[in-house]
XYZ file of C-alpha atoms in Angstrom:
576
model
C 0.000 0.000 0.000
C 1.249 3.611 -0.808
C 2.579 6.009 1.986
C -0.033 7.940 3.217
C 0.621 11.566 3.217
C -0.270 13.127 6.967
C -0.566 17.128 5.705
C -4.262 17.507 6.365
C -4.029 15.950 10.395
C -2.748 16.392 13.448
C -0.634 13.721 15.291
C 1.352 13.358 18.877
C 4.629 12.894 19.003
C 5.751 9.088 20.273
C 8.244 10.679 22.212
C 7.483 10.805 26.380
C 6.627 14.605 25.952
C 3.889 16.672 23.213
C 5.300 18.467 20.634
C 4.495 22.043 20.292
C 2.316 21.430 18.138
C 0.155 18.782 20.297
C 0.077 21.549 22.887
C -1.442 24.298 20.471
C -4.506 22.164 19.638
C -5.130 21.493 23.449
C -4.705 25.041 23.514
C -7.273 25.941 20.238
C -9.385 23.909 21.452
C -10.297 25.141 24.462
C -12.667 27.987 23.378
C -10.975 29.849 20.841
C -14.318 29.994 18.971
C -16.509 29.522 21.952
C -17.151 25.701 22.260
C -16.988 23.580 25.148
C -14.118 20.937 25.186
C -12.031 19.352 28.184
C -8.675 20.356 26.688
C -6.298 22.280 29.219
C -4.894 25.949 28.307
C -1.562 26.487 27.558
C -0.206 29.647 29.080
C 2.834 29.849 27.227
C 4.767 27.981 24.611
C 8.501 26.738 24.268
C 11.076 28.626 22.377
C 12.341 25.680 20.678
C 12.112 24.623 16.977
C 10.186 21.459 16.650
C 9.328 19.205 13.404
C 5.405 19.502 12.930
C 2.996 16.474 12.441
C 1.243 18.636 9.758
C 4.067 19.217 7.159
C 6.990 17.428 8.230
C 9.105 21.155 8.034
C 11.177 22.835 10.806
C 8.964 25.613 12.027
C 10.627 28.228 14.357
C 8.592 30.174 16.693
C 10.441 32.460 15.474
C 12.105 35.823 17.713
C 9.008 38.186 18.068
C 7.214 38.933 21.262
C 3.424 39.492 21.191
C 2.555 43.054 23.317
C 2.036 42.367 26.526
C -1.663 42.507 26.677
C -4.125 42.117 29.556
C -7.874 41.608 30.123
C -9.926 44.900 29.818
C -7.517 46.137 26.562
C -9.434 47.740 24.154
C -8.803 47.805 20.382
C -9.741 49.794 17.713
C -12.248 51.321 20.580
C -14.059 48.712 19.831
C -13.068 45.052 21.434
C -12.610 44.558 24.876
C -10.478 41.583 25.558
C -11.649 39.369 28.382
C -10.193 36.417 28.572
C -6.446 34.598 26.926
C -7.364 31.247 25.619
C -4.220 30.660 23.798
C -0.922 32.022 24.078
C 1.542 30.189 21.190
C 3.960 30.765 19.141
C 4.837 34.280 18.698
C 1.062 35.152 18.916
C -2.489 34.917 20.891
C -6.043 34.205 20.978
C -8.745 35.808 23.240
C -12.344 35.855 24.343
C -13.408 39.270 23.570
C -16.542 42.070 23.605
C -17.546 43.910 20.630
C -19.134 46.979 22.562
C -20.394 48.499 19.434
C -22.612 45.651 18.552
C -22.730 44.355 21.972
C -21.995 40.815 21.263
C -18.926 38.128 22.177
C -16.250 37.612 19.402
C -12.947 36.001 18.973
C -9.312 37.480 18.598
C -6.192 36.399 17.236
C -3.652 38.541 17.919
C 0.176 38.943 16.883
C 2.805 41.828 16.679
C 2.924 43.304 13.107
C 6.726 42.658 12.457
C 5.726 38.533 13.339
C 7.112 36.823 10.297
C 3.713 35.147 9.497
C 1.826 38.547 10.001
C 1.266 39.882 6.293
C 0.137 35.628 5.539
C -2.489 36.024 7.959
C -3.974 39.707 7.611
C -3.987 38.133 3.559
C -5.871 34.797 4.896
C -8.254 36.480 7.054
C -9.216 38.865 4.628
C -9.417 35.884 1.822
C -11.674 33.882 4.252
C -14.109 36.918 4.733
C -14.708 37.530 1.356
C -16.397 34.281 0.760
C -19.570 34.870 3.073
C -20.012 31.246 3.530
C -22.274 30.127 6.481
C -21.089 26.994 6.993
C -17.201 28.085 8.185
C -17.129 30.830 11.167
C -16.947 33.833 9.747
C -13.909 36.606 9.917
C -15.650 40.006 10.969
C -12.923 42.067 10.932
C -9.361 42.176 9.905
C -7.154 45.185 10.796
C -2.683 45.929 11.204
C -2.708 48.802 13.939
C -0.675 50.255 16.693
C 1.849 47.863 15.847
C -0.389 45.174 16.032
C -2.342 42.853 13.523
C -5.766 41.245 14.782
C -8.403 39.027 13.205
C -12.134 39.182 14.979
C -14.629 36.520 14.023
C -17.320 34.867 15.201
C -17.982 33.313 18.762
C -19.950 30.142 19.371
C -21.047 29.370 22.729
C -23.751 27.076 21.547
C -21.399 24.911 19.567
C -19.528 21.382 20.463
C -16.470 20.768 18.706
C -16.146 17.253 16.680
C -13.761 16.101 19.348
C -16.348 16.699 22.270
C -18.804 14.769 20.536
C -15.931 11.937 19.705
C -14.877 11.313 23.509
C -18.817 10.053 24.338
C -18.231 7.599 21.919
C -18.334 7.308 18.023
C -21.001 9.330 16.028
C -24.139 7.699 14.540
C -24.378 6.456 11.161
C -26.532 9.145 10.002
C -24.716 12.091 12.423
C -21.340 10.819 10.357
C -23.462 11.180 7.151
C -24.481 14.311 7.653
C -21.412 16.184 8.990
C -19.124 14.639 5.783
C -22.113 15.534 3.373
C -21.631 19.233 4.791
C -17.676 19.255 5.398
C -17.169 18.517 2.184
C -20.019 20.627 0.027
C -18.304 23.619 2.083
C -14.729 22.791 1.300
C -15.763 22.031 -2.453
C -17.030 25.941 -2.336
C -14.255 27.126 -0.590
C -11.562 25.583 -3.297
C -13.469 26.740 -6.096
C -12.850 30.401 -4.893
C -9.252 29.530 -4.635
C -9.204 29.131 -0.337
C -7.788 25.978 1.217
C -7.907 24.776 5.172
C -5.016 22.891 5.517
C -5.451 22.108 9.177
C -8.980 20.885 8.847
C -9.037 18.524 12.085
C -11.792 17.522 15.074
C -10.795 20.291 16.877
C -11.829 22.543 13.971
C -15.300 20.746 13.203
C -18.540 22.052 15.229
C -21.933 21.462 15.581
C -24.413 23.770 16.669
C -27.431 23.323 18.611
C -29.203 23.187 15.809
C -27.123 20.284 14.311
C -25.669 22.590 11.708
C -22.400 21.459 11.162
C -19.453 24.557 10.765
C -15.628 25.063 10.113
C -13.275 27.243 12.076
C -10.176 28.624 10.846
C -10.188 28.871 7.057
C -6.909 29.440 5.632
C -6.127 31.659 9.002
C -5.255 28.608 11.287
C -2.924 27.413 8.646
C -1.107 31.068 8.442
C -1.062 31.135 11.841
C 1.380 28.234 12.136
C 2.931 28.856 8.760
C 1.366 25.463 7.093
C 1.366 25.086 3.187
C 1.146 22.299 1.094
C 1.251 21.657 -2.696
C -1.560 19.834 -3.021
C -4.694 21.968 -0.988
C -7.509 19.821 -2.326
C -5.958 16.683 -1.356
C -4.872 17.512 1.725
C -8.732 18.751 2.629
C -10.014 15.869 0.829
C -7.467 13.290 3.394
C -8.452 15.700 6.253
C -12.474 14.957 5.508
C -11.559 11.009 5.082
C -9.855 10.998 8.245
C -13.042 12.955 10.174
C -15.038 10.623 8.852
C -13.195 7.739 9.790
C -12.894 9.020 13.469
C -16.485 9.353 13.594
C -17.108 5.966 12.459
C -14.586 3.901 14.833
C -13.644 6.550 17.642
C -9.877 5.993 16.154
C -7.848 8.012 14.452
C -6.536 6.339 11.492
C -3.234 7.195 12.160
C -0.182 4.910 14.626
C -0.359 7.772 16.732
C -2.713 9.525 19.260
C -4.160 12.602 18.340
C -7.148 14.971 19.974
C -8.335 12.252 22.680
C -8.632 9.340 20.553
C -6.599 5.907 19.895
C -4.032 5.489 17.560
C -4.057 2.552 15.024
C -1.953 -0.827 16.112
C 1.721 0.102 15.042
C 3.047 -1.336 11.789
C -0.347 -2.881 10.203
C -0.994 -0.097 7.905
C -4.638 1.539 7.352
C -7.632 -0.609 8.793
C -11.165 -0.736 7.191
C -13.726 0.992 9.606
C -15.760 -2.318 9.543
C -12.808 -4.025 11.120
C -11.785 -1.619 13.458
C -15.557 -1.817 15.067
C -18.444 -4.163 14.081
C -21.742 -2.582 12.559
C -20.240 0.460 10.478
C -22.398 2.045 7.675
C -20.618 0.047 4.556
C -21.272 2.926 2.226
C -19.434 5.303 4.482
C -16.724 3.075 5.541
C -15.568 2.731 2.156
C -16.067 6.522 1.296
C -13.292 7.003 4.332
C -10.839 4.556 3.189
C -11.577 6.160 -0.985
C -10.656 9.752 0.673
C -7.875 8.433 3.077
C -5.967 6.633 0.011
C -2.776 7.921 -1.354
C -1.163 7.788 -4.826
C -4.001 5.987 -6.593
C -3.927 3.024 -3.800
C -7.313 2.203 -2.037
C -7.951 0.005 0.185
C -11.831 -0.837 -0.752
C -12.283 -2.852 -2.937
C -11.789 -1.131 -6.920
C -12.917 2.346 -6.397
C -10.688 4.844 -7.052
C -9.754 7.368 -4.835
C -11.601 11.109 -3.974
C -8.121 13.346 -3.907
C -10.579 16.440 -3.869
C -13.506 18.146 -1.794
C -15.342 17.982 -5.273
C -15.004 14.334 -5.574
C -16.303 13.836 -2.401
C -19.298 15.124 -3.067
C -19.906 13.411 -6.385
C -19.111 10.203 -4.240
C -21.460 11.272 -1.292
C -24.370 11.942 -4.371
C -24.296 8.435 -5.712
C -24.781 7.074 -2.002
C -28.422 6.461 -1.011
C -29.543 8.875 1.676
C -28.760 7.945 5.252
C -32.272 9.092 7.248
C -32.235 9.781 10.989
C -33.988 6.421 12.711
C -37.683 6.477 13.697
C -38.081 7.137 16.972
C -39.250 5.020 19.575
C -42.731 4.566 20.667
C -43.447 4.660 24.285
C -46.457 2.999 25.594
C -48.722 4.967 28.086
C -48.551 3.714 32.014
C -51.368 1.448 32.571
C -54.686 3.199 33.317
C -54.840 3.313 37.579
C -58.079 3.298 38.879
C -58.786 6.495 41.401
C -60.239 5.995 45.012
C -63.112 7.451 43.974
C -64.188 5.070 41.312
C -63.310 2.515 43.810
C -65.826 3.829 45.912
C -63.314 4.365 48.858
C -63.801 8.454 48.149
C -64.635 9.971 51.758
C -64.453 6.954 53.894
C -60.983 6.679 56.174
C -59.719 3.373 55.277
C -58.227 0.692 57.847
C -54.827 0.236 57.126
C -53.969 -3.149 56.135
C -57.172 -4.121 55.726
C -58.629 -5.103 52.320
C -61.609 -2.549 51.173
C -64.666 -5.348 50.496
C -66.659 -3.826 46.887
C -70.287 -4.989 47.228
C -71.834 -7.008 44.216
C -74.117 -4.513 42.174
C -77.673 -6.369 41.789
C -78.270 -7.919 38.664
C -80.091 -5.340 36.475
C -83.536 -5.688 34.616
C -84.677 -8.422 37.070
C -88.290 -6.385 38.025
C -91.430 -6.913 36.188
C -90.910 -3.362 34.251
C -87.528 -4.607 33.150
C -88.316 -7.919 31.316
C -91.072 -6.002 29.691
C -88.199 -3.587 28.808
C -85.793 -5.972 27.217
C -88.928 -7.792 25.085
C -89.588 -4.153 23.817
C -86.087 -3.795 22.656
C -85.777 -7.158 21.303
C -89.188 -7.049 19.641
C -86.955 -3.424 17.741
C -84.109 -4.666 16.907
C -85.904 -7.717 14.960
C -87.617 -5.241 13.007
C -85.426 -3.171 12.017
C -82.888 -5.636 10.913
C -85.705 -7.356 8.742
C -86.198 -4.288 7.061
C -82.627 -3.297 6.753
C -82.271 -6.594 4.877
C -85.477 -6.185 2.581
C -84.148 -2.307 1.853
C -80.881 -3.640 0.868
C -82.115 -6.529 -1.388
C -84.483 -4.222 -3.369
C -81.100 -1.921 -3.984
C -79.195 -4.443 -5.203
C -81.729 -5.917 -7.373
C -82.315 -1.955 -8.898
C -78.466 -2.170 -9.597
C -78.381 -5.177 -11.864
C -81.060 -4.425 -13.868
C -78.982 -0.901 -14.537
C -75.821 -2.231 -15.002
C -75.844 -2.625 -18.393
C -76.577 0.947 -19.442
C -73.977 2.274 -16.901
C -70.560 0.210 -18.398
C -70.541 2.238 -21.668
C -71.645 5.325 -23.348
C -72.103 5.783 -27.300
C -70.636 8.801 -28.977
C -72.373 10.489 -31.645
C -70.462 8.509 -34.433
C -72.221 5.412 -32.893
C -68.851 3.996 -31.204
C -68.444 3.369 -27.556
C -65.739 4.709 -25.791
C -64.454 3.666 -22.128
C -64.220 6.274 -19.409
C -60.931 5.748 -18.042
C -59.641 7.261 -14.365
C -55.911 8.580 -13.888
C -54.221 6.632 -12.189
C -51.083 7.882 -9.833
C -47.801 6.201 -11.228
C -44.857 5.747 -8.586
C -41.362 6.842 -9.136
C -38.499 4.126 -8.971
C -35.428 6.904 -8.860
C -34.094 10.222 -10.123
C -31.087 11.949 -11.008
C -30.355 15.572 -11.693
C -29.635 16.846 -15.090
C -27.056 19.309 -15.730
C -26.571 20.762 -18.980
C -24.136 23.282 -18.299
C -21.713 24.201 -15.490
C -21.585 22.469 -12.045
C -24.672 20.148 -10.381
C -27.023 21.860 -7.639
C -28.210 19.421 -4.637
C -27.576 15.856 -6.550
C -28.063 14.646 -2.890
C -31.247 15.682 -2.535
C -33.211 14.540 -5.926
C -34.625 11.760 -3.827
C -36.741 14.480 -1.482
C -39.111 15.528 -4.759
C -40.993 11.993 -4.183
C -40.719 10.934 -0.517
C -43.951 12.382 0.509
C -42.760 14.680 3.164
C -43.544 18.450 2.366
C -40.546 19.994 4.519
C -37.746 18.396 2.386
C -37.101 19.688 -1.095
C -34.108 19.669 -3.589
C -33.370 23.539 -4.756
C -30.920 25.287 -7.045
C -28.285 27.300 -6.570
C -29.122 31.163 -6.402
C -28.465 32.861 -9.479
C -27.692 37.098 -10.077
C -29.753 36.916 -13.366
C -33.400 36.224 -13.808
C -36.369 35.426 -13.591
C -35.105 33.602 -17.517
C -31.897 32.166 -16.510
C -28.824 33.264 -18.166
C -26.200 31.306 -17.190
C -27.348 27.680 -18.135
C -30.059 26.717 -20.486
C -31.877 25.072 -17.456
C -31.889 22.609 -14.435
C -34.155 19.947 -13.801
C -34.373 16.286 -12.682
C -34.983 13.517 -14.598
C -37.239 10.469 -12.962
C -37.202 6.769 -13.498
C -41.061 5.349 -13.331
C -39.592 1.801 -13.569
C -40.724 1.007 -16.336
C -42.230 2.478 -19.504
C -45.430 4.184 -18.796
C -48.341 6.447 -20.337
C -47.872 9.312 -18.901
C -50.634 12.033 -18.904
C -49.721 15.014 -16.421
C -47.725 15.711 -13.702
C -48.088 18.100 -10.462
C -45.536 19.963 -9.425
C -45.202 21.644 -5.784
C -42.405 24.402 -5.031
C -40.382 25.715 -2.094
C -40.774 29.877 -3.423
C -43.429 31.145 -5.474
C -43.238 34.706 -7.157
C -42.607 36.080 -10.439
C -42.200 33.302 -12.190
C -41.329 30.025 -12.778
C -41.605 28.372 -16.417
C -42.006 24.576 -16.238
C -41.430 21.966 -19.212
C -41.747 18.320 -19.120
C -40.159 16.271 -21.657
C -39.605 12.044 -22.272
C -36.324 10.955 -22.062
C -34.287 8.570 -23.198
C -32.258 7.327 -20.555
C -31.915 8.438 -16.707
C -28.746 10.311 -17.881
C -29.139 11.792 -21.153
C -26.450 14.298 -22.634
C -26.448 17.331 -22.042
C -27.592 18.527 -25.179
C -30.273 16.225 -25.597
C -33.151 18.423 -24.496
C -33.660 19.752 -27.701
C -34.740 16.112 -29.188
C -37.101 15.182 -26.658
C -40.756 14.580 -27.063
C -42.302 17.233 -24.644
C -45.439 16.560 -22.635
C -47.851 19.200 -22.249
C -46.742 22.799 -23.013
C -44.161 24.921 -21.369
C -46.281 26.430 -18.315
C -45.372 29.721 -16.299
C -46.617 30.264 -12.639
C -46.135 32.550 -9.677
C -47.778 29.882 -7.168
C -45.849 27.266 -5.054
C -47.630 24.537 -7.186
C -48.383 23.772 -10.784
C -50.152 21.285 -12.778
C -49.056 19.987 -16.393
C -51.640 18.170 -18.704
C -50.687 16.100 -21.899
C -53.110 16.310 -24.954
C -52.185 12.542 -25.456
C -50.598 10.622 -23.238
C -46.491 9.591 -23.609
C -45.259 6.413 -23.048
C -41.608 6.719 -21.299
C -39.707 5.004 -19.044
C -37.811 8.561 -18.366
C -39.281 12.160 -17.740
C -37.443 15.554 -17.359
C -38.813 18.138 -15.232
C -37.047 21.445 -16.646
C -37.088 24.195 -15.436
C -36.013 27.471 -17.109
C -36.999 30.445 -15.249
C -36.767 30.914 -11.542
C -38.470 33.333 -9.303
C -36.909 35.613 -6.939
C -36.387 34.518 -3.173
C -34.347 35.830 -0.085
C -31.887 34.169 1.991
C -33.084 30.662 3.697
C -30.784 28.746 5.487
C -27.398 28.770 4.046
C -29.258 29.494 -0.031
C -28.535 33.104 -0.399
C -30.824 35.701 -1.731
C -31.466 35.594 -6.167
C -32.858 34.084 -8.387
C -33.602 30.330 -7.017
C -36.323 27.263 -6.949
C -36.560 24.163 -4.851
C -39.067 21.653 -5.476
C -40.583 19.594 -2.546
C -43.023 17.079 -4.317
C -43.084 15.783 -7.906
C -46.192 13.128 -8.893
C -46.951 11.678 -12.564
C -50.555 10.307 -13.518
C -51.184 8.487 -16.438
C-alpha cells in the first residue's frame, strides 16, 4: 500500500513529551471559537524549533514577542479583551466584547513585524470575502498600533467534533451528515481559490441546531505557517480521516491525536468495519476512498476522492442515510382512582382489604323484562327491514348495469371512461446541462412524501429567464415504460415566475444537449404559485421524464441558499 501523506491531520509525538504542536490544539481547542471541550490551556509555549505532524518542516517560533496585553484592553475602541485562551507561538487568541454591537467575538492577535503577520492579515481577509455560512466567519481584519488582529465569530452554543468523539463514536446518520456538509463547504471554498489545511476535530462544530461549521479557514494554517502543494488533497485526506474518526472513535493514524486511539503500530490503514463491528458500509468505504494515497485504495476497486469535489460526487451516488424512527413509548397502565373505587370519603383501615359490594343484577323487576322484550321485539324489526331495503337496492343495480358500463358517442362507437391513475417513481437523477450540479443529494426528497424536504438550485444574479445555463431539472425513473398524462408539481418559493417543461427521455442520464430532441409533454407552463399542474393532450409512453425548469423566481436568503434568483421543489407526482 502507498505512503499515506499526513498534511491535512494532526498527530502526537511518540516521544514521552507533546510536541508544540500537540500543545497548540489542546490550547485551540479550548474555546478559541466559543465551544466547550475538556482540553487544558496552555499559558505559554517553548522557544524551541520542533518538526510539525502537519508538514513534516522545521517551524521556528520564530524571535518576536506578542505586546504584553491584559484583560480589559481595548482595540480599535471597539473590542474589549476578556479572557487569553491561547498564548503560542509568537502570537495569541482571546475571548473578547464587541461593545459596538454588543456581542462576544474572537481574537487572534500577533505583533505586526511577526514573520507570518502579512500571511495572515492576507488569509483572514481571503476567508471573509467568501460569506459562507457553513465556516465561522472573519468580521474584521485590521494591522494597527503595531499590532495585527483578526475578529470573528464566537460560538457558545457549539460542540467541537472532538467533544462529541470522547462520548463515543457518532451515529451512522450524524457521520453522514457532517461529511455531506464538510465537504459541500470545502468544495465551495476551493473553487474560490481558499484551502484549510489544518482541517481537524478540533476545527469541526456542531451547533445546537445540528448545523455542522468550520473554524479557521486558511487563518489557522497562516497562523502556524502550514502550506502544502496539493490543498484539495490535503482537505479531501483531512475529511476522510473525520469521517473515519467518527465511524470507529480511532484516528486512522499509529499515533494519538485529539483524545482518541491510535491505530496498532506497523499494520498499515484498517477498514472501519474491522476496526468496530456494525459500520455504515457505504461510508466506511467513502473514508478509506478519501484516506488513500497515490491511486492506492484500500476498498475494494474504487478509485480514490483526492478532492472536496469528488467527495461530493461520491457522497451523491450514495443512497440517503435518514435519521432512525423514533421510539414509541407505551402509556402507564390506566390506575383506577379511590373514587371510582368507591373508597372516596371513607378513612380506610390500614392493612385491611376494602370489600366492593356485588351490584344487583339489572332488569330483574317486572318493568324490566317487559323492557328488554320491547327492545328485542326493535331490533328484529329493524334488521328485517334493513335486509329487505338492501335486497331491493341491489336488485335496482343489476337491472342498470348494463346501461352504466358504456356510453355511445355520436359517431355510434363506444368509448371507455378511463380514471388517472397515480404512477410511482423508482429513482431520479439531476440533469445538468451546463456548469456544475445543484443538490444531486437531494433529488430523492421531490418523491418521498414529506412536504418539509425539497431539492433547490443554486441562487443565481440573473433572472427570472436564466442566463447562465439553459436550465436545471431532474430527470425520474417510473420503472418502467409508462403512459404518462400530467404531472403536479409543488415548489419551495413562489413569485414572479417560474416556467415549467416536461419532456420524455431517453435514458436516466441523457447528454447534455439532448433536451432539444425530446418529445415534450404538455406545453411549457409559467406560474407565480408554489404549485403547478401539467396536462398532456395525449398521453407519452416513457420510461424517463425531465422536469425542466427554465426560469426561476426571486427569493431571499433561507438557510445557508442566499438571496437571487432560485427554486426548490418539494413534491413531484406523474398520472397516467
Amino acid at each position: 500500500m502507498a505512503e499515506r501523506s499526513t498534511a491535512a491531520v494532526d498527530v502526537a509525538d511518540n516521544g514521552g513529551d507533546e510536541p508544540l504542536t500537540a500543545k497548540a490544539d489542546k490550547a485551540e481547542r479550548a474555546t478559541a471559537d466559543g465551544v466547550v471541550d475538556s482540553g487544558k490551556r496552555d499559558s505559554t509555549a517553548s522557544g524551541t524549533p520542533v518538526d510539525t505532524a502537519e508538514t513534516g518542516t522545521h517551524v521556528s517560533p520564530g524571535k518576536t514577542s506578542p505586546p504584553e496585553l491584559h484583560s480589559g484592553h481595548k482595540l480599535a475602541r471597539r473590542y474589549r479583551l476578556e479572557e487569553c485562551v491561547t498564548r503560542l507561538d509568537g502570537f495569541s487568541s482571546w475571548r473578547a466584547v464587541d461593545e459596538k454591537l454588543r456581542r462576544a467575538v474572537g481574537v487572534h492577535l500577533l505583533p505586526a513585524d511577526h514573520p507570518r503577520a502579512r500571511s495572515v492579515l492576507a488569509a483572514a481577509r481571503s476567508s471573509a470575502l467568501l460569506g459562507d455560512p457553513r465556516f465561522v466567519q472573519v468580521l474584521d481584519a485590521v494591522e494597527e498600533n503595531d499590532l495585527v488582529y483578526v475578529v470573528h465569530e464566537w460560538l457558545p452554543d457549539a460542540t467541537e467534533l472532538t467533544a462529541l468523539l470522547a462520548a463515543g463514536p457518532l451515529e451512522a446518520h450524524d457521520a453522514y451528515d457532517m461529511a455531506t456538509q464538510v465537504a459541500h463547504a470545502m468544495a465551495a471554498a476551493h473553487r474560490e481559490g481558499l484551502a484549510h489545511l489544518r482541517l481537524t476535530p478540533s476545527a469541526v462544530l456542531r451547533t445546537s441546531t445540528g448545523q455542522w461549521r468550520i473554524r479557521g479557514l486558511a487563518v489557522n494554517a497562516a497562523l502556524r505557517g502550514i502550506t502544502s502543494d496539493t490543498p484539495q488533497r490535503t482537505d479531501a485526506e483531512a475529511i476522510g480521516a473525520l469521517l473515519y474518526a467518527s465511524l470507529t472513535q480511532r484516528w486512522p493514524y499509529e499515533n494519538d491525536a485529539y483524545g482518541l486511539a491510535g491505530l496498532p503500530k506497523d499494520v498499515g490503514l484498517i477498514a472501519p468495519d474491522q476496526v468496530r463491528a456494525g459500520v455504515h458500509r457505504g461510508l466506511a468505504e467513502l473514508a478509506m476512498r478519501a484516506l488513500a494515497n497515490d491511486g492506492a485504495t484500500a476498498s475494494r476497486q474504487e478509485p480514490p476522492c483526492t478532492t472536496p469535489e469528488d467527495l461530493v460526487k461520491a457522497i451523491g451516488e450514495m443512497p440517503r442515510i435518514r435519521p432512525p424512527e423514533p421510539a414509541f413509548t407505551a402509556p402507564p397502565e390506566y390506575q383506577r382512582t379511590t373514587y371510582q373505587q368507591g373508597t372516596y370519603g371513607r378513612s380506610a383501615v390500614p392493612g385491611a382489604t376494602q370489600v366492593i359490594p356485588t351490584p344487583p343484577p339489572p332488569l330483574q323487576s317486572r318493568t324490566g323484562k317487559a323492557l328488554k322484550w320491547a327492545v328485542s321485539a326493535l331490533l328484529i324489526a329493524a334488521l328485517g327491514l334493513g335486509s329487505w331495503q338492501l335486497a331491493d337496492a341491489l336488485m335496482d343495480r343489476g337491472n342498470s348495469s348494463g346501461t352504466e358500463d358504456t356510453h355511445t358517442t355520436d359517431d355510434g362507437g363506444k368509448s371507455d371512461k378511463k380514471i388517472a391513475k397515480p404512477i410511482g417513481i423508482a429513482g431520479a437523477k439531476e440533469f445538468i446541462a451546463a456548469g456544475d450540479a445543484q443538490s444531486p443529494q437531494d433529488v430523492d426528497k421531490t418523491y418521498d412524501d414529506d412536504p418539509a424536504s425539497y431539492w433547490r438550485t443554486h441562487a443565481f444574479v440573473d433572472g427570472p429567464k436564466m442566463v447562465i445555463k439553459p436550465g436545471v431539472g431532474i430527470v425520474y425513473d417510473l420503472g418502467s415504460a409508462k403512459n404518462v398524462s400530467a404531472a403536479s408539481i409543488k415548489f419551495r418559493y413562489g413569485g414572479d415566475h417560474t416556467t415549467v417543461s416536461l419532456y420524455a427521455s431517453d435514458s436516466l442520464s441523457p447528454s447534455p444537449s439532448a433536451v432539444d430532441g425530446m418529445k415534450r409533454i404538455g406545453a411549457k407552463t409559467d406560474t407565480t404559485s408554489t404549485s403547478l399542474s401539467i396536462k398532456a393532450d395525449k398521453p407519452v409512453k416513457t420510461r424517463y421524464v425531465l422536469v425542466w425548469l427554465t426560469a426561476l423566481p426571486h427569493a431571499g436568503q433561507d438557510g445557508y441558499s442566499q438571496a437571487g434568483y432560485k427554486q426548490g421543489i418539494t413534491d413531484v407526482k406523474f398520472t397516467g
